[in-house]
Coordinates of C-alpha atoms in Angstrom, one line a residue:
Chain A
M1175 CA -6.4 110.6 -107.0
L1176 CA -3.0 110.0 -108.6
A1177 CA -1.3 110.1 -105.1
I1178 CA -3.6 107.5 -103.7
F1179 CA -3.3 105.3 -106.7
W1180 CA 0.6 105.4 -106.3
K1181 CA 0.4 105.1 -102.7
E1182 CA -1.9 101.9 -102.8
T1183 CA -0.1 100.2 -105.9
A1184 CA 3.2 100.7 -103.7
D1185 CA 1.3 98.9 -101.1
H1186 CA 0.3 96.2 -102.9
F1187 CA 3.7 95.5 -104.4
G1188 CA 5.4 96.1 -101.1
R1189 CA 5.8 94.5 -97.8
R1190 CA 2.4 93.1 -97.7
R1191 CA 1.0 91.4 -100.7
S1192 CA 4.2 90.8 -103.2
A1193 CA 4.5 87.3 -101.5
M1194 CA 1.1 86.6 -103.0
L1195 CA 1.5 87.8 -106.2
L1196 CA 5.1 86.2 -106.6
G1197 CA 3.1 83.0 -105.5
L1198 CA 0.7 83.5 -108.5
V1199 CA 3.7 83.6 -111.1
M1200 CA 5.2 80.4 -109.3
V1201 CA 1.8 78.7 -110.1
G1202 CA 2.2 79.6 -113.9
V1203 CA 5.8 78.7 -113.4
V1204 CA 4.8 75.2 -112.0
W1205 CA 1.8 74.5 -114.5
G1206 CA 4.0 75.4 -117.4
A1207 CA 6.5 73.0 -116.2
F1208 CA 4.5 70.2 -115.3
V1209 CA 2.2 70.2 -118.0
D1210 CA 2.4 67.0 -120.0
K1211 CA 4.6 67.7 -123.2
T1212 CA 3.3 64.8 -125.3
A1213 CA -0.2 64.9 -124.4
I1214 CA -0.3 68.2 -125.9
I1215 CA 1.8 67.6 -129.2
T1216 CA -0.1 64.6 -130.1
G1217 CA -3.4 64.7 -128.6
G1218 CA -4.4 68.3 -128.4
T1219 CA -6.0 70.8 -130.8
G1220 CA -3.0 71.8 -132.6
F1221 CA -2.7 74.9 -130.6
F1222 CA -0.2 74.0 -128.2
Y1223 CA 0.0 77.1 -126.1
L1224 CA -3.6 77.1 -125.7
D1225 CA -3.6 73.5 -124.5
I1226 CA -1.2 74.4 -121.7
F1227 CA -4.0 76.5 -120.1
T1228 CA -6.5 73.8 -120.7
T1229 CA -5.2 70.5 -120.3
T1230 CA -5.6 68.2 -117.4
S1231 CA -2.7 65.9 -118.4
G1232 CA 0.2 66.0 -115.8
V1233 CA -1.6 68.5 -113.5
P1234 CA -4.3 68.1 -111.0
L1235 CA -6.3 70.7 -112.8
S1236 CA -6.3 72.6 -115.6
L1237 CA -4.5 76.4 -115.4
H1238 CA -7.7 77.9 -116.6
A1239 CA -9.9 76.2 -114.1
F1240 CA -7.5 77.1 -111.6
I1241 CA -7.6 80.6 -112.2
A1242 CA -11.2 80.2 -112.3
F1243 CA -11.5 78.9 -109.1
F1244 CA -8.8 80.4 -107.1
G1245 CA -8.3 83.4 -108.5
P1246 CA -11.1 85.1 -106.9
I1247 CA -9.0 85.0 -103.8
I1248 CA -6.5 87.3 -105.1
G1249 CA -9.2 89.7 -106.1
I1250 CA -10.4 89.4 -102.4
A1251 CA -7.0 89.6 -100.8
L1252 CA -6.3 92.9 -102.4
G1253 CA -9.6 94.5 -101.8
F1254 CA -11.2 93.2 -98.5
D1255 CA -9.8 95.9 -96.2
A1256 CA -9.6 98.7 -98.4
I1257 CA -12.0 100.9 -96.9
N1258 CA -12.4 99.4 -93.7
G1259 CA -8.9 98.8 -92.9
E1260 CA -8.4 102.6 -93.3
R1261 CA -11.2 103.1 -90.6
T1262 CA -9.9 100.7 -88.0
Q1263 CA -6.4 102.5 -88.4
G1264 CA -7.9 105.7 -88.1
T1265 CA -6.6 107.2 -91.3
L1266 CA -9.9 107.2 -93.1
A1267 CA -11.2 110.5 -91.5
R1268 CA -7.6 112.1 -91.7
I1269 CA -7.3 111.2 -95.4
L1270 CA -10.9 112.5 -96.3
A1271 CA -10.1 115.6 -94.5
Q1272 CA -7.6 116.4 -96.9
P1273 CA -8.7 118.2 -100.4
V1274 CA -9.7 115.0 -102.0
H1275 CA -13.0 113.7 -103.3
R1276 CA -14.3 110.8 -102.0
D1277 CA -14.5 108.7 -105.1
S1278 CA -10.9 109.5 -105.6
V1279 CA -10.2 107.4 -102.3
Y1280 CA -12.1 104.7 -103.9
N1281 CA -11.1 104.8 -107.4
G1282 CA -7.6 105.2 -106.5
K1283 CA -7.9 102.0 -104.8
F1284 CA -9.6 100.2 -107.3
L1285 CA -7.4 101.1 -110.1
A1286 CA -4.2 100.2 -107.6
G1287 CA -5.7 97.0 -107.3
L1288 CA -6.6 96.6 -111.1
L1289 CA -3.3 97.6 -111.9
T1290 CA -1.7 94.7 -109.3
L1291 CA -3.8 92.3 -110.9
S1292 CA -3.0 92.9 -114.5
V1293 CA 0.8 92.8 -113.4
A1294 CA 0.3 89.7 -111.7
V1295 CA -1.7 87.7 -114.3
F1296 CA 0.4 88.9 -117.4
S1297 CA 3.5 88.0 -115.3
M1298 CA 2.0 84.6 -115.0
G1299 CA 1.2 84.6 -118.7
V1300 CA 4.4 85.3 -119.8
A1301 CA 5.9 82.6 -117.6
V1302 CA 3.7 80.4 -118.9
V1303 CA 4.5 80.9 -122.3
G1304 CA 8.1 81.4 -121.7
I1305 CA 8.6 77.9 -119.9
G1306 CA 6.2 76.5 -122.8
M1307 CA 8.5 78.0 -125.6
F1308 CA 11.6 76.4 -123.8
R1309 CA 9.7 72.8 -123.7
L1310 CA 8.3 72.7 -127.0
G1311 CA 10.5 74.8 -129.0
V1312 CA 8.2 76.5 -131.3
P1313 CA 7.0 80.2 -130.7
P1314 CA 3.2 80.7 -130.0
S1315 CA 1.4 82.0 -133.5
G1316 CA 0.1 85.3 -133.4
D1317 CA -3.5 83.7 -133.6
E1318 CA -2.3 82.3 -130.4
M1319 CA -0.9 85.7 -129.0
V1320 CA -4.1 87.3 -129.7
R1321 CA -6.1 84.5 -127.8
L1322 CA -4.0 84.4 -124.9
T1323 CA -4.1 88.3 -124.7
G1324 CA -7.8 88.2 -124.7
F1325 CA -7.6 85.4 -122.3
G1326 CA -5.3 87.9 -119.9
L1327 CA -7.8 90.5 -120.4
I1328 CA -10.6 88.5 -119.2
V1329 CA -9.1 86.9 -116.3
V1330 CA -8.0 90.8 -115.0
L1331 CA -11.7 91.5 -115.6
Y1332 CA -13.1 88.5 -114.0
L1333 CA -10.4 89.2 -110.8
A1334 CA -11.6 92.7 -111.1
F1335 CA -15.1 91.5 -110.2
W1336 CA -13.9 89.9 -107.0
L1337 CA -11.9 93.0 -106.1
A1338 CA -14.7 95.0 -106.3
L1339 CA -17.0 92.4 -104.5
A1340 CA -14.5 92.6 -101.7
M1341 CA -14.3 96.4 -101.9
A1342 CA -18.1 96.5 -101.4
A1343 CA -17.8 94.3 -98.4
S1344 CA -15.1 96.6 -97.1
I1345 CA -17.6 99.7 -97.3
F1346 CA -20.4 97.9 -95.9
L1347 CA -18.7 96.2 -93.1
R1348 CA -16.9 97.9 -90.5
N1349 CA -14.6 94.8 -89.9
A1350 CA -11.9 93.7 -91.8
V1351 CA -12.5 90.2 -90.6
A1352 CA -16.4 90.2 -91.4
S1353 CA -15.9 91.7 -94.9
A1354 CA -13.2 89.1 -96.0
L1355 CA -15.4 86.2 -94.6
M1356 CA -18.4 87.8 -96.2
S1357 CA -16.3 88.0 -99.5
L1358 CA -15.2 84.5 -99.3
A1359 CA -18.7 83.7 -98.6
G1360 CA -19.9 85.3 -101.9
W1361 CA -17.2 83.6 -103.5
I1362 CA -18.2 79.7 -102.4
V1363 CA -21.6 81.1 -103.2
L1364 CA -21.2 82.7 -106.6
S1365 CA -18.5 79.7 -107.7
I1366 CA -20.1 76.5 -106.1
F1367 CA -23.7 77.0 -105.0
V1368 CA -24.9 78.6 -108.1
G1369 CA -23.9 76.1 -110.3
F1370 CA -25.7 73.4 -107.5
L1371 CA -28.7 75.5 -107.9
A1372 CA -28.6 75.5 -111.7
T1373 CA -28.5 72.0 -112.1
G1374 CA -31.2 71.5 -109.3
V1375 CA -33.6 74.0 -110.7
A1376 CA -33.0 72.7 -114.1
E1377 CA -33.9 69.2 -113.3
R1378 CA -37.4 70.4 -111.8
I1379 CA -38.1 72.5 -114.8
V1380 CA -37.2 69.6 -117.1
P1381 CA -37.9 66.4 -115.5
D1382 CA -37.3 64.2 -118.5
V1383 CA -34.4 63.9 -120.8
Q1384 CA -35.3 61.7 -123.6
T1385 CA -35.0 63.5 -126.6
A1386 CA -32.0 65.5 -127.7
D1387 CA -34.2 68.7 -127.6
E1388 CA -35.3 68.1 -124.2
A1389 CA -31.3 67.6 -123.2
L1390 CA -30.7 70.8 -124.7
S1391 CA -33.5 72.8 -123.2
R1392 CA -32.4 71.6 -119.7
F1393 CA -28.8 72.4 -120.5
N1394 CA -30.1 76.1 -121.5
V1395 CA -32.0 76.8 -118.4
E1396 CA -29.0 75.6 -116.5
T1397 CA -26.4 77.6 -118.3
W1398 CA -28.9 80.7 -117.9
I1399 CA -29.2 80.2 -114.2
A1400 CA -25.6 79.5 -113.9
R1401 CA -24.6 82.6 -115.5
A1402 CA -25.5 84.7 -112.8
S1403 CA -22.4 83.7 -111.5
P1404 CA -19.4 85.7 -113.0
S1405 CA -17.5 82.1 -112.7
Q1406 CA -19.5 80.6 -115.4
V1407 CA -19.4 83.7 -117.6
F1408 CA -15.4 83.6 -117.2
S1409 CA -15.4 79.9 -117.7
E1410 CA -17.6 80.2 -120.8
A1411 CA -15.7 82.9 -122.2
T1412 CA -12.2 81.7 -121.6
G1413 CA -13.6 78.2 -122.9
I1414 CA -14.3 79.6 -126.2
L1415 CA -11.2 81.7 -126.6
L1416 CA -8.9 78.7 -125.7
D1417 CA -10.6 76.4 -127.8
P1418 CA -11.0 77.4 -131.2
I1419 CA -12.4 74.1 -132.5
Q1420 CA -15.0 73.2 -129.7
G1421 CA -15.5 77.0 -128.9
R1422 CA -17.1 78.0 -131.9
V1423 CA -20.3 75.9 -130.9
L1424 CA -20.1 77.6 -127.4
G1425 CA -19.3 74.1 -126.4
S1426 CA -22.6 73.6 -125.2
L1427 CA -23.7 71.0 -128.1
A1428 CA -20.5 69.3 -127.9
L1429 CA -21.1 68.7 -123.9
V1430 CA -24.5 67.5 -124.3
Q1431 CA -24.5 65.6 -127.4
P1432 CA -21.1 64.8 -128.7
E1433 CA -22.6 62.7 -131.7
R1434 CA -23.9 65.8 -133.1
L1435 CA -20.7 67.2 -133.9
E1436 CA -20.1 64.2 -135.9
G1437 CA -19.8 65.2 -139.8
L1438 CA -19.2 68.9 -138.6
L1439 CA -16.2 70.2 -140.5
V1440 CA -13.8 70.4 -137.6
S1441 CA -11.8 73.3 -138.1
P1442 CA -10.9 76.2 -135.8
V1443 CA -12.4 79.8 -136.3
S1444 CA -10.1 82.6 -136.3
A1445 CA -8.9 84.4 -133.2
G1446 CA -11.3 87.5 -134.2
Q1447 CA -14.3 85.2 -134.4
S1448 CA -13.9 83.7 -131.3
L1449 CA -13.4 87.3 -129.8
Q1450 CA -16.7 88.2 -131.3
L1451 CA -18.3 85.4 -129.4
V1452 CA -17.1 86.3 -126.2
W1453 CA -17.9 89.8 -126.3
P1454 CA -21.0 89.5 -124.7
H1455 CA -19.4 87.8 -121.6
I1456 CA -17.0 90.8 -121.7
V1457 CA -19.9 92.9 -121.5
V1458 CA -21.7 91.1 -118.7
L1459 CA -18.7 90.9 -116.5
L1460 CA -18.0 94.6 -117.1
A1461 CA -22.0 95.2 -116.1
M1462 CA -21.1 93.0 -113.2
V1463 CA -18.2 95.1 -112.0
S1464 CA -20.0 98.4 -112.7
T1465 CA -23.0 97.2 -110.7
L1466 CA -21.0 96.5 -107.4
L1467 CA -19.2 99.7 -108.4
V1468 CA -22.1 102.0 -108.3
V1469 CA -23.6 100.1 -105.1
S1470 CA -20.3 100.8 -103.4
Y1471 CA -20.3 104.5 -104.5
A1472 CA -24.1 105.2 -103.4
R1473 CA -23.1 103.7 -100.1
F1474 CA -19.5 105.7 -99.7
M1475 CA -20.3 109.1 -100.8
R1476 CA -22.8 109.8 -98.1
E1477 CA -21.6 107.7 -95.5
E1478 CA -20.8 109.5 -92.2
I1479 CA -17.1 109.2 -91.5
R1480 CA -16.6 109.2 -87.8
A1481 CA -13.0 108.7 -86.7
Chain B
M292 CA -10.0 142.6 -90.4
S293 CA -12.1 140.0 -88.5
E294 CA -14.1 137.7 -90.8
L295 CA -15.9 134.6 -89.6
L296 CA -14.2 131.5 -90.4
V297 CA -17.0 129.0 -89.2
E298 CA -20.7 130.2 -89.1
A299 CA -23.4 127.9 -88.3
E300 CA -27.2 128.6 -88.1
G301 CA -30.1 126.4 -86.8
L302 CA -27.6 123.3 -87.6
V303 CA -29.2 120.0 -86.7
K304 CA -28.3 116.3 -87.2
A305 CA -30.9 113.9 -86.6
Y306 CA -30.3 110.4 -86.4
G307 CA -33.6 108.7 -86.6
D308 CA -35.7 110.3 -83.9
F309 CA -32.4 111.2 -82.0
R310 CA -31.3 114.7 -82.6
A311 CA -27.3 114.8 -82.0
V312 CA -27.0 118.4 -83.0
D313 CA -30.3 120.4 -82.2
G314 CA -30.5 123.9 -83.9
L315 CA -27.0 125.1 -83.0
D316 CA -25.6 128.6 -83.7
L317 CA -22.0 128.9 -83.7
H318 CA -19.3 131.3 -84.9
L319 CA -15.7 131.5 -85.1
A320 CA -14.1 134.6 -86.1
E321 CA -10.5 134.9 -87.4
G322 CA -7.6 134.6 -85.1
E323 CA -9.9 133.2 -82.1
V324 CA -9.4 130.1 -80.1
Y325 CA -12.8 128.7 -79.1
G326 CA -13.1 125.9 -76.8
F327 CA -16.1 123.4 -77.7
L328 CA -17.3 121.8 -74.2
G329 CA -19.7 119.1 -73.3
P330 CA -20.1 115.9 -71.9
N331 CA -19.7 112.4 -74.3
G332 CA -22.6 112.4 -76.7
S333 CA -23.5 116.3 -76.4
G334 CA -23.1 116.4 -80.3
K335 CA -19.5 117.9 -80.2
S336 CA -17.8 115.5 -82.3
T337 CA -21.2 115.5 -84.7
T338 CA -20.8 119.0 -85.3
I339 CA -17.0 118.9 -86.3
L340 CA -17.8 116.3 -88.8
M341 CA -20.4 118.4 -90.3
M342 CA -17.9 121.5 -90.4
L343 CA -15.7 119.0 -92.9
G344 CA -18.6 117.5 -94.8
L345 CA -17.8 114.2 -93.3
T346 CA -21.4 114.0 -92.4
E347 CA -24.4 116.0 -94.0
P348 CA -26.5 118.2 -91.8
T349 CA -29.9 117.4 -91.6
A350 CA -31.2 121.1 -91.4
G351 CA -29.6 124.6 -91.1
L352 CA -27.0 126.2 -92.5
I353 CA -23.2 125.9 -92.0
R354 CA -20.5 127.5 -93.8
V355 CA -16.7 127.1 -93.2
V356 CA -14.4 129.6 -94.4
G357 CA -17.0 131.1 -96.6
H358 CA -18.2 127.5 -98.1
D359 CA -20.9 125.0 -97.8
P360 CA -18.8 121.8 -96.6
T361 CA -21.3 119.3 -98.0
R362 CA -21.3 121.0 -101.6
E363 CA -17.8 122.5 -101.8
P364 CA -15.9 120.2 -99.6
L365 CA -12.8 120.8 -101.7
D366 CA -12.8 124.2 -100.6
V367 CA -13.2 123.7 -97.3
K368 CA -10.8 121.4 -96.6
R369 CA -7.8 123.2 -98.5
L370 CA -8.1 125.6 -95.6
V371 CA -9.3 123.9 -92.9
G372 CA -7.1 121.2 -90.8
Y373 CA -8.8 118.8 -88.7
L374 CA -7.4 116.3 -86.2
P375 CA -10.0 113.5 -85.5
E376 CA -10.4 112.3 -82.2
S377 CA -8.5 109.2 -82.8
V378 CA -5.6 110.0 -85.2
G379 CA -4.2 107.2 -87.3
F380 CA -1.3 106.7 -89.5
Y381 CA -0.2 104.1 -91.7
A382 CA 1.7 101.5 -89.5
D383 CA 4.1 100.4 -91.8
L384 CA 5.3 104.0 -93.3
S385 CA 7.6 106.1 -91.4
G386 CA 6.5 109.4 -89.8
R387 CA 8.0 111.1 -92.6
E388 CA 6.4 109.1 -95.5
N389 CA 3.1 109.6 -93.7
L390 CA 3.1 113.3 -93.9
M391 CA 4.5 113.3 -97.4
Y392 CA 1.4 111.4 -98.6
T393 CA -0.7 114.1 -96.9
A394 CA 1.6 116.5 -99.0
N395 CA 0.9 114.3 -102.0
L396 CA -3.2 114.8 -101.3
N397 CA -2.7 118.3 -100.8
R398 CA -0.8 118.5 -104.0
I399 CA 2.3 120.4 -102.2
N400 CA 5.5 120.0 -104.6
R401 CA 7.9 117.6 -103.4
D402 CA 10.7 120.0 -102.6
D403 CA 8.5 122.2 -100.6
A404 CA 6.7 119.3 -98.8
R405 CA 10.3 118.1 -97.7
M406 CA 11.4 121.2 -96.2
R407 CA 8.1 121.7 -94.5
I408 CA 7.8 118.1 -93.2
D409 CA 11.3 118.5 -91.4
E410 CA 10.2 122.0 -90.3
L411 CA 7.0 120.5 -88.8
L412 CA 8.6 117.5 -87.3
D413 CA 11.4 119.8 -85.7
M414 CA 8.4 121.8 -84.1
V415 CA 6.6 119.0 -82.9
E416 CA 9.8 117.2 -81.5
L417 CA 9.7 114.1 -83.6
T418 CA 12.9 114.8 -85.6
E419 CA 14.5 111.7 -84.0
A420 CA 11.8 109.5 -84.6
R421 CA 10.8 110.5 -88.1
D422 CA 12.0 107.6 -89.9
Q423 CA 10.6 104.9 -87.4
V424 CA 7.5 103.3 -88.7
T425 CA 4.5 104.9 -86.9
G426 CA 3.4 101.6 -85.7
Q427 CA 6.0 101.9 -83.0
Y428 CA 4.9 105.6 -82.0
S429 CA 3.4 106.2 -78.7
R430 CA 0.0 107.9 -78.4
G431 CA 1.7 111.0 -77.6
M432 CA 4.0 110.8 -80.7
R433 CA 1.0 110.0 -82.8
Q434 CA -0.7 113.1 -81.4
R435 CA 2.1 115.0 -82.3
L436 CA 2.7 113.8 -85.6
G437 CA -1.4 114.3 -86.0
L438 CA -0.6 118.1 -85.3
A439 CA 2.1 118.5 -88.0
D440 CA 0.0 116.4 -90.5
V441 CA -2.7 119.3 -89.9
L442 CA -0.4 122.3 -90.2
L443 CA 1.4 120.6 -93.2
K444 CA -1.4 122.4 -95.8
R445 CA -0.9 125.8 -94.2
P446 CA -4.2 125.9 -93.0
K447 CA -6.3 128.9 -91.7
V448 CA -8.2 127.1 -89.3
I449 CA -7.4 124.0 -87.4
I450 CA -10.1 121.7 -85.7
L451 CA -8.8 119.6 -83.1
D452 CA -11.3 116.9 -82.1
D453 CA -10.4 116.4 -78.1
P454 CA -6.5 116.8 -78.8
T455 CA -5.6 116.2 -75.4
L456 CA -7.2 112.7 -74.9
G457 CA -4.9 110.1 -73.7
L458 CA -2.0 112.4 -73.2
D459 CA 0.1 112.7 -70.1
P460 CA 0.2 116.0 -68.0
A461 CA 3.5 116.7 -69.5
G462 CA 2.1 116.1 -73.0
I463 CA -1.1 118.2 -72.5
Q464 CA 0.8 121.0 -71.2
W465 CA 3.2 121.0 -74.5
L466 CA 0.6 120.5 -76.7
L467 CA -1.6 123.5 -75.6
G468 CA 1.5 125.7 -75.5
L469 CA 2.1 124.9 -78.7
I470 CA -1.6 125.7 -79.8
E471 CA -1.3 128.9 -78.3
E472 CA 2.0 129.7 -80.0
L473 CA 0.6 128.7 -83.4
T474 CA -2.4 131.2 -82.7
S475 CA -0.1 134.1 -81.6
T476 CA 2.7 133.8 -84.0
Q477 CA 1.0 132.4 -87.2
G478 CA -2.6 133.6 -86.7
I479 CA -4.4 130.6 -87.0
S480 CA -7.8 130.2 -85.8
V481 CA -8.2 127.1 -83.4
F482 CA -11.4 125.3 -83.0
L483 CA -11.0 123.0 -80.2
S484 CA -13.3 120.3 -78.3
S485 CA -12.1 119.2 -75.2
H486 CA -12.8 117.7 -71.8
Q487 CA -9.8 119.7 -70.2
L488 CA -11.5 122.3 -68.5
H489 CA -8.4 123.9 -66.9
E490 CA -6.5 124.0 -70.3
V491 CA -9.2 125.1 -72.2
Q492 CA -9.6 128.1 -69.7
R493 CA -6.1 128.9 -70.2
I494 CA -5.7 128.9 -73.7
C495 CA -9.1 129.8 -75.3
H496 CA -10.6 133.1 -75.9
R497 CA -14.0 132.1 -76.0
V498 CA -16.1 128.8 -74.9
G499 CA -19.0 127.0 -75.8
I500 CA -20.8 124.5 -73.6
M501 CA -22.9 121.9 -75.6
S502 CA -25.5 119.8 -73.8
H503 CA -28.2 117.7 -75.7
G504 CA -27.1 119.1 -78.6
K505 CA -27.5 122.6 -77.8
L506 CA -25.2 125.2 -77.0
V507 CA -26.2 126.1 -73.5
L508 CA -23.6 128.7 -72.7
E509 CA -21.4 130.7 -74.7
G510 CA -18.5 133.6 -74.3
T511 CA -15.5 134.3 -72.5
V512 CA -14.6 132.8 -69.4
A513 CA -15.2 136.2 -67.7
E514 CA -18.5 136.6 -69.1
L515 CA -19.5 132.9 -68.2
T516 CA -18.6 133.3 -64.9
E517 CA -20.8 136.6 -64.5
Q518 CA -23.5 134.7 -66.3
T519 CA -23.8 131.7 -63.7
D520 CA -21.8 133.7 -60.7
A521 CA -20.0 130.6 -59.7
G522 CA -16.7 129.9 -58.5
G523 CA -13.7 132.0 -58.3
F524 CA -10.0 131.4 -57.4
G525 CA -8.9 128.5 -55.2
L526 CA -5.1 128.1 -54.2
L527 CA -3.8 125.6 -51.8
L528 CA -0.4 126.2 -50.3
E529 CA 1.7 123.7 -48.4
V530 CA 3.6 125.3 -45.8
A531 CA 6.1 124.6 -43.2
G532 CA 6.2 127.0 -40.2
G533 CA 4.0 129.9 -40.1
D534 CA 2.0 131.3 -37.5
E535 CA -1.7 132.7 -36.7
S536 CA -0.5 136.1 -38.0
L537 CA 0.1 134.3 -41.3
L538 CA -3.4 133.4 -41.8
T539 CA -4.6 136.8 -40.8
T540 CA -2.3 138.3 -43.4
L541 CA -3.5 135.6 -46.1
S542 CA -7.1 136.7 -45.3
A543 CA -6.7 140.1 -45.8
L544 CA -5.4 139.7 -49.4
P545 CA -7.9 141.4 -51.9
G546 CA -10.7 139.3 -52.7
V547 CA -10.1 136.6 -50.2
T548 CA -13.5 135.5 -49.0
S549 CA -12.1 132.0 -46.7
C550 CA -8.7 131.2 -45.5
Q551 CA -8.2 127.7 -43.6
R552 CA -5.6 125.7 -42.2
T553 CA -5.4 122.2 -41.6
G554 CA -2.0 120.8 -40.9
A555 CA 0.4 122.1 -43.2
K556 CA -1.9 123.0 -45.9
I557 CA -3.6 126.0 -46.2
A558 CA -6.8 126.6 -48.2
I559 CA -7.5 129.9 -49.7
E560 CA -10.7 130.9 -51.6
G561 CA -11.3 134.2 -53.3
T562 CA -12.7 136.2 -56.2
Q563 CA -9.3 136.7 -57.9
D564 CA -5.7 135.4 -58.6
V565 CA -3.8 136.0 -55.3
R566 CA -1.0 133.6 -56.1
A567 CA 1.8 136.3 -56.2
Q568 CA 0.6 137.6 -53.1
A569 CA 0.0 134.9 -51.1
T570 CA 3.4 133.3 -51.6
S571 CA 5.3 136.2 -50.9
A572 CA 3.3 136.7 -47.7
V573 CA 4.0 133.1 -46.7
V574 CA 7.7 133.9 -47.5
H575 CA 7.6 137.1 -45.6
A576 CA 6.1 135.4 -42.4
G577 CA 9.4 133.6 -42.4
A578 CA 7.6 130.2 -43.3
E579 CA 8.6 127.6 -45.6
L580 CA 6.6 127.2 -49.0
L581 CA 6.9 123.9 -49.9
A582 CA 4.1 123.8 -52.5
A583 CA 1.4 125.9 -54.2
S584 CA -1.2 124.9 -56.6
A585 CA -3.8 127.2 -57.9
E586 CA -7.2 126.4 -59.4
N587 CA -9.4 128.7 -61.2
R588 CA -12.4 126.5 -60.8
T589 CA -14.8 129.0 -62.6
L590 CA -15.4 126.5 -66.0
E591 CA -15.2 123.4 -64.3
E592 CA -17.7 124.8 -61.6
I593 CA -19.9 126.1 -64.5
Y594 CA -19.6 122.9 -66.3
L595 CA -20.9 120.9 -63.4
R596 CA -23.5 123.1 -62.5
Y597 CA -24.8 122.3 -66.3
F598 CA -24.1 118.8 -66.1
Q599 CA -25.5 117.9 -62.7
E600 CA -28.9 119.1 -63.8
D601 CA -29.5 116.6 -66.5

């Protein structure tokens, strides 16, 4: 499997996709450079480095939202032709005629994608923090470092979901274009339409919102449906990690009834506690990735490989 | 010592109601070259896929180099080289890099692999193109690289799925010559599926003919000729000069059943190879031999006979 892993990794970093990865780092640099410094210093949570990822002042969209929305494209780009590309090229039969297990081919490719994503995500993170240090003049605190590392891991896991989705599509569909389109359709459905659907269904189930309880139950219905999408799980988890103050109440109450937060002692929770809060999200994302892997295996292991 | 490298008994592969391979019995002995013939869709490729565990048999038994390809695929693939029908390489890697990847997959250590790769590239006459990316290779070059790729692991058996497909005549001759050499010098057994009847006839020890998933005929070329009593030997000469006596001489050669002249062309039919005698007869008669082509049409006739029935 190692041979496949290294070959695929070399492919990702080599000719084909390096531009895309470089692009990701550039996004980090641009965001780090354009984020409004004074807004962070005067109006933020006091956690400067976390605010760089969540603020919308000075940039069209927070870096965190940018990753949530556009990150999937990178995962998809790394995986959409993983298996059917080899099939079209005529290399799949040749590789599988060598003494390697079929799952090694799949695993090698998946792990190579994962390594590539990790390198890209963490380089981007380092770029953002580096530029932040240059502009803000203070180093990130230990607490911030823990949160950012956790955030990085969740981003990798989130992108791994899209990688796995694209690889599954590349197994089920014979044509690389079809699997790319199918993955992109999955991306649009999961990151946009599930949200619409959740709102719509929640409005049907809880039609009147007069009292705070009703508002909360509508919100709950909406959230639970939306959680079918990894984007929602990702946004919640990173929201908690990147906002030590509001994150403690999962952001939900603050969203629906900000006045309820009045009188609450506004103090940040520790990174460890935030990590505890996102633990279920991490498990859910892992479960989503595993489901895709299992489905892909089940299909790929017994499939006929015609040249 | 002769050991069975491939044995199949009652092998069946069904896709829904359609039986692509239907109760096939097959044996390949060590050192043998086996020609696997049949029209498109007769189940040749499917049989080959089952030999490599690339698809699972529906019923029946198959063992390759003593192992079950479905349950112990690695034991099979370690010793069996497979050249797929349309072999592909990573277009952005050079010929050498492609082979190096195969070597890595076979866990051949790097230094050995390097030497072996250079040796094989030399054998398939790709030394000059070895650092070119395979995207620029011609069909024939890819096929030759495919052969090097198959031999890299030092296999006991090589399975070639229609290796001559899409090659030019010179390429076919070269490829078949190489296969012949491999079997005689390195003792590699070959299982070869093809449509090129003449060539199969030339290099195969035994042939099997598939039709509708069944092996309808099997044996050496001589045996098959007897079984079907078809054909014989055909020779076409192009001659300048020569008179009636030449035709008489030619007709008198052993086994010749008919001899006809139309213009410069003389067509000879017979039951055995009279190339040497016929050509020397032409020269002795004072005529000039412009061209000669021999056709041992036995297999083709057998083949046609079987497939016209459908």
